[in-house]
PDB file of C-alpha atoms in Angstrom:
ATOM      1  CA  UNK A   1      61.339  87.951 -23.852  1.00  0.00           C
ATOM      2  CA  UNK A   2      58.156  88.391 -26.445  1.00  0.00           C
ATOM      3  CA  UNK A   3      58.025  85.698 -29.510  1.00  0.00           C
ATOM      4  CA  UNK A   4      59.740  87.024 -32.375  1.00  0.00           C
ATOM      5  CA  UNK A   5      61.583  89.831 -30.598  1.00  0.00           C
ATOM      6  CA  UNK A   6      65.261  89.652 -30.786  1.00  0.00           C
ATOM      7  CA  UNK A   7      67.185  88.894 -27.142  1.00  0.00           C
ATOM      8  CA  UNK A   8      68.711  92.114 -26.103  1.00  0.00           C
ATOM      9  CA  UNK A   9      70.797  91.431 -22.493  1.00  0.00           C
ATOM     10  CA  UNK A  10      70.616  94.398 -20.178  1.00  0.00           C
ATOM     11  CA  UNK A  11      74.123  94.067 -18.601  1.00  0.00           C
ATOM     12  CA  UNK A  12      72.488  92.898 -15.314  1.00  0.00           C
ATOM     13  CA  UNK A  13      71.766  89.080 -16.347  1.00  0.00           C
ATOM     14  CA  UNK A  14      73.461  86.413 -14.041  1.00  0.00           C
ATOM     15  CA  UNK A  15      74.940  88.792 -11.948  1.00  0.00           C
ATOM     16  CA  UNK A  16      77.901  88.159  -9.650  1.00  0.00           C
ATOM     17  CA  UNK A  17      76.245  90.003  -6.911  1.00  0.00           C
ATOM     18  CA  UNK A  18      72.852  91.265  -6.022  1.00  0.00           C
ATOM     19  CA  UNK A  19      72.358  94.758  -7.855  1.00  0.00           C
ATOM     20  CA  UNK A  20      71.204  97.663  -5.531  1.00  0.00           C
ATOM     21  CA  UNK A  21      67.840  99.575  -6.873  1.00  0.00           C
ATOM     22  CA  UNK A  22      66.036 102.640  -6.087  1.00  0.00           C
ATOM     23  CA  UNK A  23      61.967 102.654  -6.063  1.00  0.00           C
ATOM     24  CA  UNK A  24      59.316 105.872  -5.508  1.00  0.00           C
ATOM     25  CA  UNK A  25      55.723 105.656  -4.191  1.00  0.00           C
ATOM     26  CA  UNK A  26      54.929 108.201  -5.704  1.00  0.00           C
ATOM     27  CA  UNK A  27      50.955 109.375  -4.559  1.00  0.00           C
ATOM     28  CA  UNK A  28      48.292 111.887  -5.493  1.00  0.00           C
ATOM     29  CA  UNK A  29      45.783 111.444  -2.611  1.00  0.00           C
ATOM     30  CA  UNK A  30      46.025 107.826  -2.080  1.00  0.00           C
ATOM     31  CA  UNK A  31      46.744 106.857  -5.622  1.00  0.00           C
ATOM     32  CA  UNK A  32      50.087 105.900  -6.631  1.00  0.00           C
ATOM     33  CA  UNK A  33      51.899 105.797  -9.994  1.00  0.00           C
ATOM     34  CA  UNK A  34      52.392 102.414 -11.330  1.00  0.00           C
ATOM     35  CA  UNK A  35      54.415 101.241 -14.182  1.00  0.00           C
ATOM     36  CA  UNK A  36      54.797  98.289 -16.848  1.00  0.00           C
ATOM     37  CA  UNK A  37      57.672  97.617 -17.534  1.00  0.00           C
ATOM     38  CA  UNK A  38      59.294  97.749 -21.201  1.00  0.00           C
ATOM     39  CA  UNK A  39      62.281  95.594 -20.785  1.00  0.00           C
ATOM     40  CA  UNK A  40      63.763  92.294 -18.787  1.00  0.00           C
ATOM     41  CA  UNK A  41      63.117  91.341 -16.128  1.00  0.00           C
ATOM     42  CA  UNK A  42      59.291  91.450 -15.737  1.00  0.00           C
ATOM     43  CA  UNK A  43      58.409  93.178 -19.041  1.00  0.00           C
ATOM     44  CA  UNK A  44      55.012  93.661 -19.342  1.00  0.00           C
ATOM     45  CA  UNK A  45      54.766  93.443 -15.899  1.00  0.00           C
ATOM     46  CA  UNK A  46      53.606  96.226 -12.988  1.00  0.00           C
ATOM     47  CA  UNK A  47      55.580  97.472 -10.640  1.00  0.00           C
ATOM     48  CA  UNK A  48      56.652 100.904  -9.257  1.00  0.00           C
ATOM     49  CA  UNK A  49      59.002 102.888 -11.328  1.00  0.00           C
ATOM     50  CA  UNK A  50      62.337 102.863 -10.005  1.00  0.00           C
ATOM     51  CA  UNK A  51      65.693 101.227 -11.166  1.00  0.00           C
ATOM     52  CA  UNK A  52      69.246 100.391 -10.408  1.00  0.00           C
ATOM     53  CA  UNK A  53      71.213 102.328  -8.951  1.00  0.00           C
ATOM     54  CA  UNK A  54      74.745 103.982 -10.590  1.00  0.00           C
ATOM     55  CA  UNK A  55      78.387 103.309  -9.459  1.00  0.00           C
ATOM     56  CA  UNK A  56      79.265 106.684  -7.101  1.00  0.00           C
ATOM     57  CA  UNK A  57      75.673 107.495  -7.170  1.00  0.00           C
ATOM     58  CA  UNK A  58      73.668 108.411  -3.747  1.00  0.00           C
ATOM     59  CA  UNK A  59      70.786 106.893  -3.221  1.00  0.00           C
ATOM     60  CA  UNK A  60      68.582 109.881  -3.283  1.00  0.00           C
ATOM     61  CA  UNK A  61      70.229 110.928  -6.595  1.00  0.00           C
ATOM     62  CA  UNK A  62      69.508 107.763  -7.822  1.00  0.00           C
ATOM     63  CA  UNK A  63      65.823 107.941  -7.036  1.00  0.00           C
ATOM     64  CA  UNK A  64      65.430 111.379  -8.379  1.00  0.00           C
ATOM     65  CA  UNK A  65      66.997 110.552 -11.969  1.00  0.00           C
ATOM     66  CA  UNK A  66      64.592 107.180 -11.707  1.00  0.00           C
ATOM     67  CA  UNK A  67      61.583 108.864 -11.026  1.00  0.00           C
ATOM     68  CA  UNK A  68      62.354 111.581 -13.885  1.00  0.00           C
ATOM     69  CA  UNK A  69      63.759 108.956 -16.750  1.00  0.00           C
ATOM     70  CA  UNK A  70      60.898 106.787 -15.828  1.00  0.00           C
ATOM     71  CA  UNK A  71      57.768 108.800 -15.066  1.00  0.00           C
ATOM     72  CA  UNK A  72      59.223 112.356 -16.208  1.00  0.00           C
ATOM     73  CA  UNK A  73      58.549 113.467 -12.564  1.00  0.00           C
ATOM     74  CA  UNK A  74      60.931 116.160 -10.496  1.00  0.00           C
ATOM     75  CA  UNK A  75      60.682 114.261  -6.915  1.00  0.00           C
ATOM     76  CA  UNK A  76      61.748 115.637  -3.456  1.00  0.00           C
ATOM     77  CA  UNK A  77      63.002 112.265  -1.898  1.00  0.00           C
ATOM     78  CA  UNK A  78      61.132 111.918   1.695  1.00  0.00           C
ATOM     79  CA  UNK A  79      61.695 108.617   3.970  1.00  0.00           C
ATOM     80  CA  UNK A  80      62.682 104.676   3.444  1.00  0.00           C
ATOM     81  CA  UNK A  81      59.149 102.456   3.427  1.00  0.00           C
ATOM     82  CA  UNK A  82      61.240  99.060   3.144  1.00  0.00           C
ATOM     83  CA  UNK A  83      63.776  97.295   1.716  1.00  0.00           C
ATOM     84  CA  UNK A  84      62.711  94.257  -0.621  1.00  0.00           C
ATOM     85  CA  UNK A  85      64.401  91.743  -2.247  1.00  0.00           C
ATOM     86  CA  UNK A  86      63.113  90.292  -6.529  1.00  0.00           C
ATOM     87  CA  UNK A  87      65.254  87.138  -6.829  1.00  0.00           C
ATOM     88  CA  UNK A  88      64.257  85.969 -10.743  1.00  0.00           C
ATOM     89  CA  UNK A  89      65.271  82.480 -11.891  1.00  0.00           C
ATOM     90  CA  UNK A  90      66.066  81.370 -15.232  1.00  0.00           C
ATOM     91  CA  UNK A  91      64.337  77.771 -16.515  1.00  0.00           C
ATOM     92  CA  UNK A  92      67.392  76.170 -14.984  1.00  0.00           C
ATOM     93  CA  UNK A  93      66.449  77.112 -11.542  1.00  0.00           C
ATOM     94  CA  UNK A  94      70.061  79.604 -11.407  1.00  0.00           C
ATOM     95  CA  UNK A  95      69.701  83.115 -10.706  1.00  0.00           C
ATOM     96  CA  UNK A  96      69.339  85.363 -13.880  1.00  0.00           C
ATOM     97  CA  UNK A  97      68.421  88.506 -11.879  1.00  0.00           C
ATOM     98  CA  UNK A  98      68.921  89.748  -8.209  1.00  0.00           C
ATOM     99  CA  UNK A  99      68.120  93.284  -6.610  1.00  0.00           C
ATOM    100  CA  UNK A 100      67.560  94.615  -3.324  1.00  0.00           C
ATOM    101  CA  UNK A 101      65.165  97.676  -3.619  1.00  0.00           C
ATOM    102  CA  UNK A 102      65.007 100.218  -1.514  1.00  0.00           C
ATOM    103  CA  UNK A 103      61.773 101.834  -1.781  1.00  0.00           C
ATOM    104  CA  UNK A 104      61.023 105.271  -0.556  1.00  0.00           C
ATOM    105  CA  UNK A 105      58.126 107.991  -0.205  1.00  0.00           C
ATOM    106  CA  UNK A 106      58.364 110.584  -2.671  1.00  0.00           C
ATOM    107  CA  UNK A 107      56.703 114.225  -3.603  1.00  0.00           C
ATOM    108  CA  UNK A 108      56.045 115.045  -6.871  1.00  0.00           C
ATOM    109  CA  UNK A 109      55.615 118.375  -8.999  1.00  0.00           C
ATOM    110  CA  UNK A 110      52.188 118.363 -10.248  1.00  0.00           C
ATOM    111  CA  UNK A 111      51.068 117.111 -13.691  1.00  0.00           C
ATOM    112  CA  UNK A 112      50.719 113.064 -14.861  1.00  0.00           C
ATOM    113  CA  UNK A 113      53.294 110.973 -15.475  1.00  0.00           C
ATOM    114  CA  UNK A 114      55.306 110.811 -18.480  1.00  0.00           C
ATOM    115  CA  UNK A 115      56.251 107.298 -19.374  1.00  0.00           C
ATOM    116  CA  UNK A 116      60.185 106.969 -20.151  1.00  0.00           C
ATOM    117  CA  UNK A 117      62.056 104.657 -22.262  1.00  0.00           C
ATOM    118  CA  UNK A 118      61.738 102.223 -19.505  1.00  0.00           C
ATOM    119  CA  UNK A 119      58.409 101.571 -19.713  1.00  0.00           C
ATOM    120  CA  UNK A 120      55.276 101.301 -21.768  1.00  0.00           C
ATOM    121  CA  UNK A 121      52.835 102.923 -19.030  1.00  0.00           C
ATOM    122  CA  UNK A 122      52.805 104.774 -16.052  1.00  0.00           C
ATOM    123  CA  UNK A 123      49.596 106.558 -14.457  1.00  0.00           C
ATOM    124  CA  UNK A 124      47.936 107.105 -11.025  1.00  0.00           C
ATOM    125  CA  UNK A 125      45.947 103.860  -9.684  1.00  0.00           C
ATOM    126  CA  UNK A 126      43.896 104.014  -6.812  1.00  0.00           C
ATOM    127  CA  UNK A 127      44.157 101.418  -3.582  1.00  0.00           C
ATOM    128  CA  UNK A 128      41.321  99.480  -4.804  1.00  0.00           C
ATOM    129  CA  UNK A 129      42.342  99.289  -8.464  1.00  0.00           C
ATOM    130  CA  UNK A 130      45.726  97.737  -7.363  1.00  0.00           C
ATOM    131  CA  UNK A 131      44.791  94.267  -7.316  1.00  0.00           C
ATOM    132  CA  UNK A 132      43.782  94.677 -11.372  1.00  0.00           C
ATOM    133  CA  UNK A 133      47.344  94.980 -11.886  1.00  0.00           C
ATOM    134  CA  UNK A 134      48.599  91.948 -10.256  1.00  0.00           C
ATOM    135  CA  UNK A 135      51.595  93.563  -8.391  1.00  0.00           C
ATOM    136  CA  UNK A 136      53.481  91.054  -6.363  1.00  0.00           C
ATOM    137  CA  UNK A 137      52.625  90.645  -2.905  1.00  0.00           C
ATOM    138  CA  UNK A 138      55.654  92.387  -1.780  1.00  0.00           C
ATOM    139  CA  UNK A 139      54.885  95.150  -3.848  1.00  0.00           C
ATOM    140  CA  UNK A 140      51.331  95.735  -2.326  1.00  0.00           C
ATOM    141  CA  UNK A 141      52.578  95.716   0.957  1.00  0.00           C
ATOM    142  CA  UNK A 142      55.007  98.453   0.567  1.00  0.00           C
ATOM    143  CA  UNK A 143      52.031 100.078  -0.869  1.00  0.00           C
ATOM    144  CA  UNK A 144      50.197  99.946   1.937  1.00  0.00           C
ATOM    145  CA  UNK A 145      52.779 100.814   3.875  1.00  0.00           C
ATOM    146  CA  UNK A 146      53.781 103.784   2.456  1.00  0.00           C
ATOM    147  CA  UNK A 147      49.715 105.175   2.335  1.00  0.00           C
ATOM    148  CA  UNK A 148      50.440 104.531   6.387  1.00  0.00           C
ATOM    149  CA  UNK A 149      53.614 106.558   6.520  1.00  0.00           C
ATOM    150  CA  UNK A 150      52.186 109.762   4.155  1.00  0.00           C
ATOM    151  CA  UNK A 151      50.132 111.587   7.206  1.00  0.00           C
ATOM    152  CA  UNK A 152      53.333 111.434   9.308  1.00  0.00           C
ATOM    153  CA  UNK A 153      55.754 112.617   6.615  1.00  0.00           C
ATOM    154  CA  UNK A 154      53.383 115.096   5.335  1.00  0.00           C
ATOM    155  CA  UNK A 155      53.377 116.977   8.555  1.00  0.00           C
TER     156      UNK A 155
END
């Protein structure tokens, strides 16, 4: 939370259980959309756009309403890249966050991204721009995996 901003909880603080997410790599080339994100947990932060995932909601459905509230992006949904775990303590040391992310390859109509309500940015940043951003190490490697798994899936 920003100094002087008001605390606003998200529904998803402390939570009982981890909460299931959705994430796209979403590429043009070999650059991929990155966002920073607007709200707790990691504002300001990063990341790719994705989010959490709705009760009765498929994953794939889940992804596609992501990728278009978040980046304004229609996305065919292709395969998994990995599943990945953001654990987020509070100053206590207890657990004010927990998701498991699944993050997937996706296709995307042409045209940039649109940044949603979600998020502050979003735009296409090339392999050797990524380490400006300071993504998480997890986050890079799914990166790099995914770049590995778009000549197959583009077939």
């Amino acid at each position: 939370m920003s100094d002087g901003e008001p605390y606003r909880p998200t529904g998803r603080e402390y939570p009982q259980r981890p909460i299931v997410g959705v994430g796209g790599l979403i590429f043009k080339d070999r650059s991929a959309i990155l966002v920073r994100r607007a709200k707790d947990p990691g504002r300001g932060n990063w990341s790719l756009p994705g989010g959490a995932v709705r009760t009765g909601e498929n994953l794939a459905r889940a992804l596609a309403r992501e990728m278009d509230e978040e980046v304004g992006l229609q996305v065919e949904v292709g395969p998994l890249v990995e599943v990945v775990e953001f654990i987020f303590p509070d100053n206590d040391g207890r657990v004010a966050y927990h998701y498991v992310v699944l993050d997937y390859l996706c296709r995307a109509e042409d045209g940039p991204p649109r940044p949603g309500s979600d998020v502050s940015e979003a735009l296409y940043v090339p392999p050797e721009n990524w380490p400006e951003y300071k993504l998480p190490a997890i986050t890079l490697r799914v990166l790099n995996k995914g770049i590995d798994m778009l000549s197959a899936w583009r077939v």
